[in-house]
Amino acid sequence: MLRVRGRSVAWVPPLLLLVAIGVIDYNTGGEFRTISWIVLVPGIAAAICGVWGTAVFAVLAIVTYTAVDSAWPHQFQAGLPDFILVTTGGVLATLACAVRVRGERRALHMRDVTDTVRQTVLRPLPPGWGGLEHAGVYLTADAQARVGGDFYDIQPGPHGTRVFVGDVQGKGLGAVETAAVLLGAFREAGYHEPELMGVADRLEDRMVRHREYTTAVGRADGDRFATAVLLGFPADCDDAVDAVVFGHEPPLAVGPGGVRILPVAGGLPLGYRDLAPGAPPRTCRVPLTADETLLLVTDGVTEARDADGRFYRLAEHVSRAVAADPRTVAPARLVALVRDGTLRHCRGRLADDTTAFAVRRVRSPGHEGGRSPY
């Protein structure tokens, strides 16, 4: 806390207070003694300094009290009771600082653990990964949690590049665990399966097995499911995209000419295929022009409400922005637009985890679809 050019200046406020109290007390009348206020010095140090710094200020407070109080005639001295107060205050402040520092270290450790979990669920994606220009924005409804049940990933492979975006039902660590399970299955199946429907089947099977496991161990979230969109950019076709929708909002194709919703049929969420065994989700191949970007969002965007309870109209907002500036179709600009629009619409009060992910093919002369070692 309180750094200037990388160096801590947390010691400055308690030192200034220490000096100010000593000077004020020395220059005021004997009937108005302020020296006992010096007990505030180690208290302030405990809030912003380290343990040793607080201990130093506790000692300085005692020394300063003794020196200033002794400079007055005997009849004006604060005496032993205030000396005990300053000494006790310094000891308690040092102990309180030790507790504070230990709590901060524990919080930093937990943040590191959370960041590791977040990078497992939302691993960093290299630029141009799988031949796609991409950008993602992820906001948790709980600002302290830093990670939730929304997820996205890109997996290149010998059969093209696959994109997976979704939202696990519910919140908490159970949702994070389920997201990690699905992403692990996607990263393997997305690389090895020759057909996109094979990837979808593997995801459904993994979701069912995870639900069976959570039920077997007696957890209350055994009925958890996930909505998702699975995209495939075929290696042999650069003007179309394959899509499978699992109870999720269909992607938007955003181009300089406007915004259109991909005409893909939506199936049941992952984990619920047994409710309609005769109607599995279908793979739809949709034409996609070279200048179009696919925008995928979770329900934190589509269900964001303003003060009057009105939903955020994503397609209209994006259409107006693209009409005003065609450069908005770039993935980074697009997700920033969605993030800012969502936060503005709900006045920063997110009711659910919010994700926007945008991808489009990289068009460069030397680019090759390529295999990935991951």
CSV table of C-alpha atoms in Angstrom, one decimal:
chain,number,residue,atom,x,y,z
A,1,MET,CA,0.0,0.0,0.0
A,2,LEU,CA,1.0,3.6,-0.6
A,3,ARG,CA,3.9,3.3,-3.0
A,4,VAL,CA,5.7,6.0,-5.0
A,5,ARG,CA,7.9,4.8,-7.9
A,6,GLY,CA,7.8,1.3,-6.5
A,7,ARG,CA,8.9,2.2,-3.0
A,8,SER,CA,6.6,2.0,0.0
A,9,VAL,CA,5.8,5.3,1.7
A,10,ALA,CA,3.3,3.8,4.2
A,11,TRP,CA,5.5,5.1,7.0
A,12,VAL,CA,4.9,8.7,6.1
A,13,PRO,CA,1.3,9.2,7.5
A,14,PRO,CA,2.0,7.8,11.0
A,15,LEU,CA,5.3,9.7,11.2
A,16,LEU,CA,3.7,13.0,10.3
A,17,LEU,CA,1.0,12.3,12.9
A,18,LEU,CA,3.6,11.5,15.5
A,19,VAL,CA,5.5,14.7,14.9
A,20,ALA,CA,2.3,16.8,14.7
A,21,ILE,CA,1.0,15.5,18.0
A,22,GLY,CA,4.3,16.2,19.7
A,23,VAL,CA,4.6,19.7,18.3
A,24,ILE,CA,1.0,20.6,19.1
A,25,ASP,CA,1.3,19.4,22.7
A,26,TYR,CA,4.5,21.2,23.3
A,27,ASN,CA,3.1,24.5,21.9
A,28,THR,CA,-0.2,24.5,23.7
A,29,GLY,CA,-1.1,25.4,27.3
A,30,GLY,CA,-0.7,23.0,30.2
A,31,GLU,CA,-4.5,22.7,30.6
A,32,PHE,CA,-4.8,21.3,27.1
A,33,ARG,CA,-2.7,18.2,26.7
A,34,THR,CA,-2.8,16.3,23.4
A,35,ILE,CA,0.1,14.0,24.0
A,36,SER,CA,-2.1,11.0,24.9
A,37,TRP,CA,-3.5,11.2,21.4
A,38,ILE,CA,-0.1,9.7,20.3
A,39,VAL,CA,-1.7,6.3,20.9
A,40,LEU,CA,-3.3,6.8,17.4
A,41,VAL,CA,0.1,6.6,15.8
A,42,PRO,CA,0.7,2.8,16.1
A,43,GLY,CA,-3.0,2.3,15.4
A,44,ILE,CA,-2.7,3.9,12.0
A,45,ALA,CA,0.6,2.2,11.4
A,46,ALA,CA,-1.1,-1.2,12.0
A,47,ALA,CA,-3.6,-0.5,9.2
A,48,ILE,CA,-1.0,0.4,6.5
A,49,CYS,CA,2.4,-0.7,7.6
A,50,GLY,CA,4.1,-4.1,8.2
A,51,VAL,CA,4.5,-5.7,11.6
A,52,TRP,CA,8.0,-4.4,12.2
A,53,GLY,CA,7.0,-0.9,11.0
A,54,THR,CA,4.1,-0.9,13.5
A,55,ALA,CA,6.4,-2.1,16.3
A,56,VAL,CA,8.9,0.7,15.5
A,57,PHE,CA,6.1,3.3,15.7
A,58,ALA,CA,4.8,1.8,18.9
A,59,VAL,CA,8.3,2.3,20.5
A,60,LEU,CA,8.6,5.8,19.0
A,61,ALA,CA,5.2,6.7,20.4
A,62,ILE,CA,6.3,5.6,23.9
A,63,VAL,CA,9.7,7.5,23.6
A,64,THR,CA,8.0,10.6,22.3
A,65,TYR,CA,5.3,10.5,25.0
A,66,THR,CA,8.0,10.2,27.7
A,67,ALA,CA,10.1,13.0,26.3
A,68,VAL,CA,7.3,15.5,25.7
A,69,ASP,CA,5.5,14.8,28.9
A,70,SER,CA,8.7,15.2,30.9
A,71,ALA,CA,9.3,18.6,29.4
A,72,TRP,CA,6.3,20.1,31.3
A,73,PRO,CA,6.2,21.0,34.9
A,74,HIS,CA,5.1,18.2,37.2
A,75,GLN,CA,1.6,19.7,37.7
A,76,PHE,CA,0.9,19.6,33.9
A,77,GLN,CA,2.2,16.1,33.2
A,78,ALA,CA,-0.3,13.5,31.9
A,79,GLY,CA,1.5,10.9,34.1
A,80,LEU,CA,1.5,7.1,34.5
A,81,PRO,CA,-2.1,6.4,33.4
A,82,ASP,CA,-1.6,7.8,29.9
A,83,PHE,CA,1.8,6.2,29.6
A,84,ILE,CA,0.1,2.8,30.3
A,85,LEU,CA,-2.5,3.7,27.7
A,86,VAL,CA,0.1,4.5,25.0
A,87,THR,CA,2.1,1.3,25.9
A,88,THR,CA,-0.9,-0.9,25.8
A,89,GLY,CA,-2.1,0.7,22.5
A,90,GLY,CA,1.3,0.1,20.9
A,91,VAL,CA,1.3,-3.6,21.9
A,92,LEU,CA,-2.3,-4.2,20.7
A,93,ALA,CA,-1.6,-2.3,17.5
A,94,THR,CA,1.4,-4.6,16.8
A,95,LEU,CA,-0.7,-7.7,17.5
A,96,ALA,CA,-3.5,-6.4,15.3
A,97,CYS,CA,-1.1,-5.7,12.5
A,98,ALA,CA,0.3,-9.3,12.7
A,99,VAL,CA,-3.3,-10.6,12.3
A,100,ARG,CA,-3.9,-8.3,9.4
A,101,VAL,CA,-0.7,-9.3,7.6
A,102,ARG,CA,-1.4,-13.0,8.0
A,103,GLY,CA,-4.9,-12.5,6.6
A,104,GLU,CA,-3.5,-10.6,3.6
A,105,ARG,CA,-1.0,-13.3,2.9
A,106,ARG,CA,-3.8,-15.9,3.1
A,107,ALA,CA,-5.9,-13.8,0.7
A,108,LEU,CA,-3.0,-13.4,-1.7
A,109,HIS,CA,-2.5,-17.2,-1.6
A,110,MET,CA,-6.1,-17.8,-2.3
A,111,ARG,CA,-6.0,-15.3,-5.2
A,112,ASP,CA,-3.1,-17.2,-6.7
A,113,VAL,CA,-5.0,-20.5,-6.4
A,114,THR,CA,-8.1,-18.8,-8.0
A,115,ASP,CA,-5.9,-17.4,-10.8
A,116,THR,CA,-4.5,-20.9,-11.4
A,117,VAL,CA,-8.0,-22.3,-11.6
A,118,ARG,CA,-9.1,-19.6,-13.9
A,119,GLN,CA,-6.2,-20.2,-16.3
A,120,THR,CA,-7.1,-23.9,-16.3
A,121,VAL,CA,-10.7,-23.1,-17.2
A,122,LEU,CA,-9.9,-20.1,-19.4
A,123,ARG,CA,-6.4,-20.8,-20.6
A,124,PRO,CA,-4.6,-18.0,-22.4
A,125,LEU,CA,-5.0,-18.4,-26.1
A,126,PRO,CA,-2.1,-17.4,-28.4
A,127,PRO,CA,-2.8,-14.8,-31.1
A,128,GLY,CA,-4.0,-16.5,-34.3
A,129,TRP,CA,-4.5,-19.8,-32.4
A,130,GLY,CA,-5.9,-22.4,-34.9
A,131,GLY,CA,-6.0,-19.8,-37.7
A,132,LEU,CA,-8.5,-17.7,-35.8
A,133,GLU,CA,-8.4,-14.1,-34.7
A,134,HIS,CA,-10.1,-14.1,-31.3
A,135,ALA,CA,-10.9,-12.0,-28.3
A,136,GLY,CA,-12.8,-12.8,-25.1
A,137,VAL,CA,-14.2,-10.9,-22.1
A,138,TYR,CA,-15.2,-12.7,-18.9
A,139,LEU,CA,-16.9,-11.0,-16.0
A,140,THR,CA,-18.0,-12.8,-12.9
A,141,ALA,CA,-21.2,-11.8,-11.1
A,142,ASP,CA,-19.2,-12.1,-7.8
A,143,ALA,CA,-16.3,-9.6,-8.2
A,144,GLN,CA,-14.3,-11.5,-5.5
A,145,ALA,CA,-14.7,-14.9,-7.1
A,146,ARG,CA,-12.7,-14.2,-10.3
A,147,VAL,CA,-13.9,-17.4,-11.8
A,148,GLY,CA,-17.3,-19.0,-12.4
A,149,GLY,CA,-19.2,-21.4,-14.7
A,150,ASP,CA,-18.8,-19.7,-18.1
A,151,PHE,CA,-16.1,-21.0,-20.4
A,152,TYR,CA,-14.6,-20.7,-23.9
A,153,ASP,CA,-11.8,-22.3,-25.7
A,154,ILE,CA,-10.3,-23.0,-29.1
A,155,GLN,CA,-8.8,-26.3,-30.1
A,156,PRO,CA,-6.9,-26.7,-33.4
A,157,GLY,CA,-6.4,-30.1,-34.9
A,158,PRO,CA,-5.9,-32.2,-38.1
A,159,HIS,CA,-9.7,-31.9,-38.9
A,160,GLY,CA,-9.9,-28.1,-38.5
A,161,THR,CA,-10.3,-25.8,-35.6
A,162,ARG,CA,-13.1,-26.2,-33.1
A,163,VAL,CA,-14.5,-23.5,-30.8
A,164,PHE,CA,-16.4,-24.2,-27.6
A,165,VAL,CA,-18.3,-21.6,-25.6
A,166,GLY,CA,-20.8,-22.3,-22.9
A,167,ASP,CA,-22.4,-21.7,-19.5
A,168,VAL,CA,-22.7,-24.3,-16.7
A,169,GLN,CA,-25.9,-24.1,-14.8
A,170,GLY,CA,-25.5,-22.7,-11.2
A,171,LYS,CA,-22.7,-21.0,-9.5
A,172,GLY,CA,-19.8,-21.8,-7.1
A,173,LEU,CA,-17.0,-24.4,-7.2
A,174,GLY,CA,-19.4,-27.1,-8.6
A,175,ALA,CA,-19.9,-25.0,-11.7
A,176,VAL,CA,-16.2,-24.4,-12.1
A,177,GLU,CA,-15.5,-28.1,-11.7
A,178,THR,CA,-18.1,-28.9,-14.4
A,179,ALA,CA,-16.7,-26.3,-16.7
A,180,ALA,CA,-13.2,-27.8,-16.3
A,181,VAL,CA,-14.5,-31.3,-17.0
A,182,LEU,CA,-16.2,-30.2,-20.2
A,183,LEU,CA,-13.2,-28.3,-21.4
A,184,GLY,CA,-10.9,-31.2,-20.8
A,185,ALA,CA,-13.2,-33.4,-22.9
A,186,PHE,CA,-13.4,-30.8,-25.6
A,187,ARG,CA,-9.6,-30.4,-25.8
A,188,GLU,CA,-9.2,-34.1,-26.4
A,189,ALA,CA,-12.2,-34.7,-28.6
A,190,GLY,CA,-11.8,-31.5,-30.5
A,191,TYR,CA,-8.4,-32.6,-31.7
A,192,HIS,CA,-9.0,-36.3,-32.4
A,193,GLU,CA,-12.6,-36.5,-33.6
A,194,PRO,CA,-12.9,-36.2,-37.4
A,195,GLU,CA,-16.6,-35.1,-37.3
A,196,LEU,CA,-18.0,-32.2,-35.2
A,197,MET,CA,-20.9,-34.5,-34.2
A,198,GLY,CA,-18.4,-36.9,-32.7
A,199,VAL,CA,-17.1,-34.1,-30.5
A,200,ALA,CA,-20.7,-33.3,-29.5
A,201,ASP,CA,-21.3,-36.9,-28.5
A,202,ARG,CA,-18.1,-37.0,-26.5
A,203,LEU,CA,-19.2,-33.8,-24.6
A,204,GLU,CA,-22.6,-35.2,-23.9
A,205,ASP,CA,-21.1,-38.5,-22.6
A,206,ARG,CA,-18.7,-36.7,-20.4
A,207,MET,CA,-21.4,-34.5,-18.9
A,208,VAL,CA,-23.6,-37.5,-18.1
A,209,ARG,CA,-20.7,-39.4,-16.5
A,210,HIS,CA,-19.8,-36.3,-14.4
A,211,ARG,CA,-23.4,-36.0,-13.2
A,212,GLU,CA,-23.4,-39.7,-12.3
A,213,TYR,CA,-20.2,-39.2,-10.3
A,214,THR,CA,-21.5,-36.1,-8.4
A,215,THR,CA,-24.7,-38.0,-7.6
A,216,ALA,CA,-22.8,-41.1,-6.4
A,217,VAL,CA,-20.7,-39.1,-3.9
A,218,GLY,CA,-23.9,-37.5,-2.5
A,219,ARG,CA,-23.5,-34.0,-3.8
A,220,ALA,CA,-26.6,-31.8,-4.2
A,221,ASP,CA,-25.6,-30.6,-7.6
A,222,GLY,CA,-26.1,-34.0,-9.4
A,223,ASP,CA,-28.6,-32.5,-11.8
A,224,ARG,CA,-26.3,-29.9,-13.2
A,225,PHE,CA,-26.3,-29.2,-17.0
A,226,ALA,CA,-24.6,-26.8,-19.4
A,227,THR,CA,-25.7,-24.8,-22.4
A,228,ALA,CA,-23.1,-24.4,-25.1
A,229,VAL,CA,-22.2,-23.7,-28.7
A,230,LEU,CA,-19.7,-25.9,-30.6
A,231,LEU,CA,-18.3,-24.5,-33.8
A,232,GLY,CA,-16.1,-26.1,-36.4
A,233,PHE,CA,-14.0,-24.3,-38.9
A,234,PRO,CA,-13.3,-27.1,-41.5
A,235,ALA,CA,-9.7,-27.3,-42.8
A,236,ASP,CA,-11.0,-27.9,-46.4
A,237,CYS,CA,-13.6,-25.1,-46.4
A,238,ASP,CA,-12.9,-21.5,-45.7
A,239,ASP,CA,-16.2,-19.9,-46.5
A,240,ALA,CA,-18.5,-21.8,-44.0
A,241,VAL,CA,-18.7,-22.8,-40.4
A,242,ASP,CA,-20.3,-25.9,-38.8
A,243,ALA,CA,-22.3,-25.4,-35.6
A,244,VAL,CA,-24.0,-27.5,-32.9
A,245,VAL,CA,-26.1,-25.7,-30.3
A,246,PHE,CA,-26.9,-27.2,-26.9
A,247,GLY,CA,-29.8,-25.1,-25.6
A,248,HIS,CA,-27.7,-21.9,-26.0
A,249,GLU,CA,-28.2,-18.6,-27.8
A,250,PRO,CA,-27.1,-19.0,-31.4
A,251,PRO,CA,-24.0,-17.0,-32.5
A,252,LEU,CA,-24.3,-13.7,-34.3
A,253,ALA,CA,-22.4,-13.2,-37.5
A,254,VAL,CA,-21.2,-9.6,-37.5
A,255,GLY,CA,-20.0,-8.0,-40.7
A,256,PRO,CA,-19.7,-4.5,-42.2
A,257,GLY,CA,-23.0,-5.1,-43.9
A,258,GLY,CA,-24.9,-5.8,-40.7
A,259,VAL,CA,-25.7,-8.5,-38.1
A,260,ARG,CA,-27.4,-11.8,-38.6
A,261,ILE,CA,-28.3,-14.6,-36.3
A,262,LEU,CA,-26.9,-17.9,-37.5
A,263,PRO,CA,-29.8,-20.1,-38.6
A,264,VAL,CA,-28.9,-23.2,-36.5
A,265,ALA,CA,-31.3,-25.5,-34.8
A,266,GLY,CA,-30.9,-25.6,-31.0
A,267,GLY,CA,-30.8,-28.9,-29.2
A,268,LEU,CA,-31.1,-29.7,-25.5
A,269,PRO,CA,-28.4,-28.6,-23.0
A,270,LEU,CA,-25.5,-30.9,-22.4
A,271,GLY,CA,-26.5,-33.7,-20.0
A,272,TYR,CA,-30.2,-33.7,-21.0
A,273,ARG,CA,-30.1,-35.7,-24.3
A,274,ASP,CA,-31.7,-38.7,-22.5
A,275,LEU,CA,-34.9,-36.5,-22.3
A,276,ALA,CA,-35.2,-36.7,-26.1
A,277,PRO,CA,-33.3,-39.8,-27.3
A,278,GLY,CA,-34.8,-39.7,-30.8
A,279,ALA,CA,-33.8,-36.0,-31.4
A,280,PRO,CA,-30.1,-35.5,-31.0
A,281,PRO,CA,-28.6,-32.1,-31.9
A,282,ARG,CA,-27.7,-31.6,-35.6
A,283,THR,CA,-24.6,-30.1,-37.2
A,284,CYS,CA,-25.5,-27.2,-39.4
A,285,ARG,CA,-23.1,-25.8,-42.0
A,286,VAL,CA,-23.7,-22.1,-42.4
A,287,PRO,CA,-22.0,-19.8,-45.1
A,288,LEU,CA,-19.6,-17.3,-43.5
A,289,THR,CA,-18.0,-14.5,-45.5
A,290,ALA,CA,-14.4,-13.5,-45.0
A,291,ASP,CA,-15.2,-10.2,-43.3
A,292,GLU,CA,-17.7,-11.6,-40.8
A,293,THR,CA,-16.9,-12.2,-37.1
A,294,LEU,CA,-18.8,-14.7,-35.0
A,295,LEU,CA,-20.0,-13.3,-31.7
A,296,LEU,CA,-20.9,-15.8,-28.9
A,297,VAL,CA,-22.3,-14.7,-25.5
A,298,THR,CA,-23.7,-16.3,-22.4
A,299,ASP,CA,-26.9,-15.4,-20.7
A,300,GLY,CA,-25.2,-12.8,-18.5
A,301,VAL,CA,-25.3,-10.6,-21.6
A,302,THR,CA,-28.7,-11.5,-23.1
A,303,GLU,CA,-30.5,-11.5,-19.7
A,304,ALA,CA,-28.9,-8.3,-18.4
A,305,ARG,CA,-31.7,-5.9,-17.2
A,306,ASP,CA,-31.8,-2.2,-16.8
A,307,ALA,CA,-33.6,-0.3,-13.9
A,308,ASP,CA,-37.0,-0.9,-15.7
A,309,GLY,CA,-36.4,-4.6,-16.1
A,310,ARG,CA,-35.8,-4.5,-19.8
A,311,PHE,CA,-33.4,-6.9,-21.4
A,312,TYR,CA,-30.2,-5.8,-23.1
A,313,ARG,CA,-30.9,-5.9,-26.9
A,314,LEU,CA,-27.5,-7.2,-28.1
A,315,ALA,CA,-28.2,-7.5,-31.8
A,316,GLU,CA,-29.6,-4.0,-32.0
A,317,HIS,CA,-26.7,-2.5,-30.1
A,318,VAL,CA,-24.1,-4.2,-32.2
A,319,SER,CA,-25.9,-3.3,-35.5
A,320,ARG,CA,-25.9,0.4,-34.6
A,321,ALA,CA,-22.2,0.3,-33.6
A,322,VAL,CA,-21.2,-1.5,-36.8
A,323,ALA,CA,-23.2,1.0,-38.9
A,324,ALA,CA,-21.4,3.9,-37.2
A,325,ASP,CA,-18.0,2.3,-37.5
A,326,PRO,CA,-17.4,-0.9,-39.7
A,327,ARG,CA,-14.1,-1.5,-37.8
A,328,THR,CA,-16.2,-2.6,-34.9
A,329,VAL,CA,-16.4,-6.1,-36.5
A,330,ALA,CA,-12.8,-6.8,-35.3
A,331,PRO,CA,-13.0,-9.3,-32.4
A,332,ALA,CA,-11.3,-7.1,-29.8
A,333,ARG,CA,-13.5,-4.1,-30.6
A,334,LEU,CA,-16.6,-6.3,-30.7
A,335,VAL,CA,-16.2,-7.9,-27.2
A,336,ALA,CA,-15.2,-4.5,-25.7
A,337,LEU,CA,-18.4,-3.1,-27.2
A,338,VAL,CA,-20.5,-5.9,-25.6
A,339,ARG,CA,-18.8,-5.6,-22.3
A,340,ASP,CA,-19.3,-1.9,-22.0
A,341,GLY,CA,-22.9,-2.1,-23.3
A,342,THR,CA,-23.8,-4.8,-20.9
A,343,LEU,CA,-22.3,-3.0,-17.9
A,344,ARG,CA,-23.9,0.2,-18.9
A,345,HIS,CA,-27.3,-1.4,-19.4
A,346,CYS,CA,-27.4,-3.1,-16.0
A,347,ARG,CA,-25.4,-0.2,-14.3
A,348,GLY,CA,-22.6,-2.5,-13.3
A,349,ARG,CA,-24.9,-4.9,-11.4
A,350,LEU,CA,-24.3,-8.2,-13.1
A,351,ALA,CA,-26.9,-10.9,-12.1
A,352,ASP,CA,-24.9,-13.7,-13.7
A,353,ASP,CA,-21.5,-14.5,-15.0
A,354,THR,CA,-21.0,-12.7,-18.3
A,355,THR,CA,-18.9,-13.8,-21.3
A,356,ALA,CA,-18.5,-12.5,-24.8
A,357,PHE,CA,-16.2,-14.3,-27.2
A,358,ALA,CA,-15.6,-13.3,-30.8
A,359,VAL,CA,-13.7,-15.2,-33.6
A,360,ARG,CA,-13.0,-14.9,-37.3
A,361,ARG,CA,-10.6,-16.5,-39.7
A,362,VAL,CA,-7.1,-15.1,-40.0
A,363,ARG,CA,-6.5,-14.1,-43.6
A,364,SER,CA,-2.7,-14.0,-44.1
A,365,PRO,CA,-0.7,-15.2,-47.1
A,366,GLY,CA,1.6,-17.4,-45.0
A,367,HIS,CA,-1.0,-18.9,-42.7
A,368,GLU,CA,-1.6,-22.6,-42.6
A,369,GLY,CA,-4.3,-24.3,-40.7
A,370,GLY,CA,-1.8,-26.7,-39.1
A,371,ARG,CA,-1.8,-29.2,-36.4
A,372,SER,CA,-1.4,-28.3,-32.7
A,373,PRO,CA,0.7,-30.1,-30.2
A,374,TYR,CA,-1.9,-29.3,-27.5
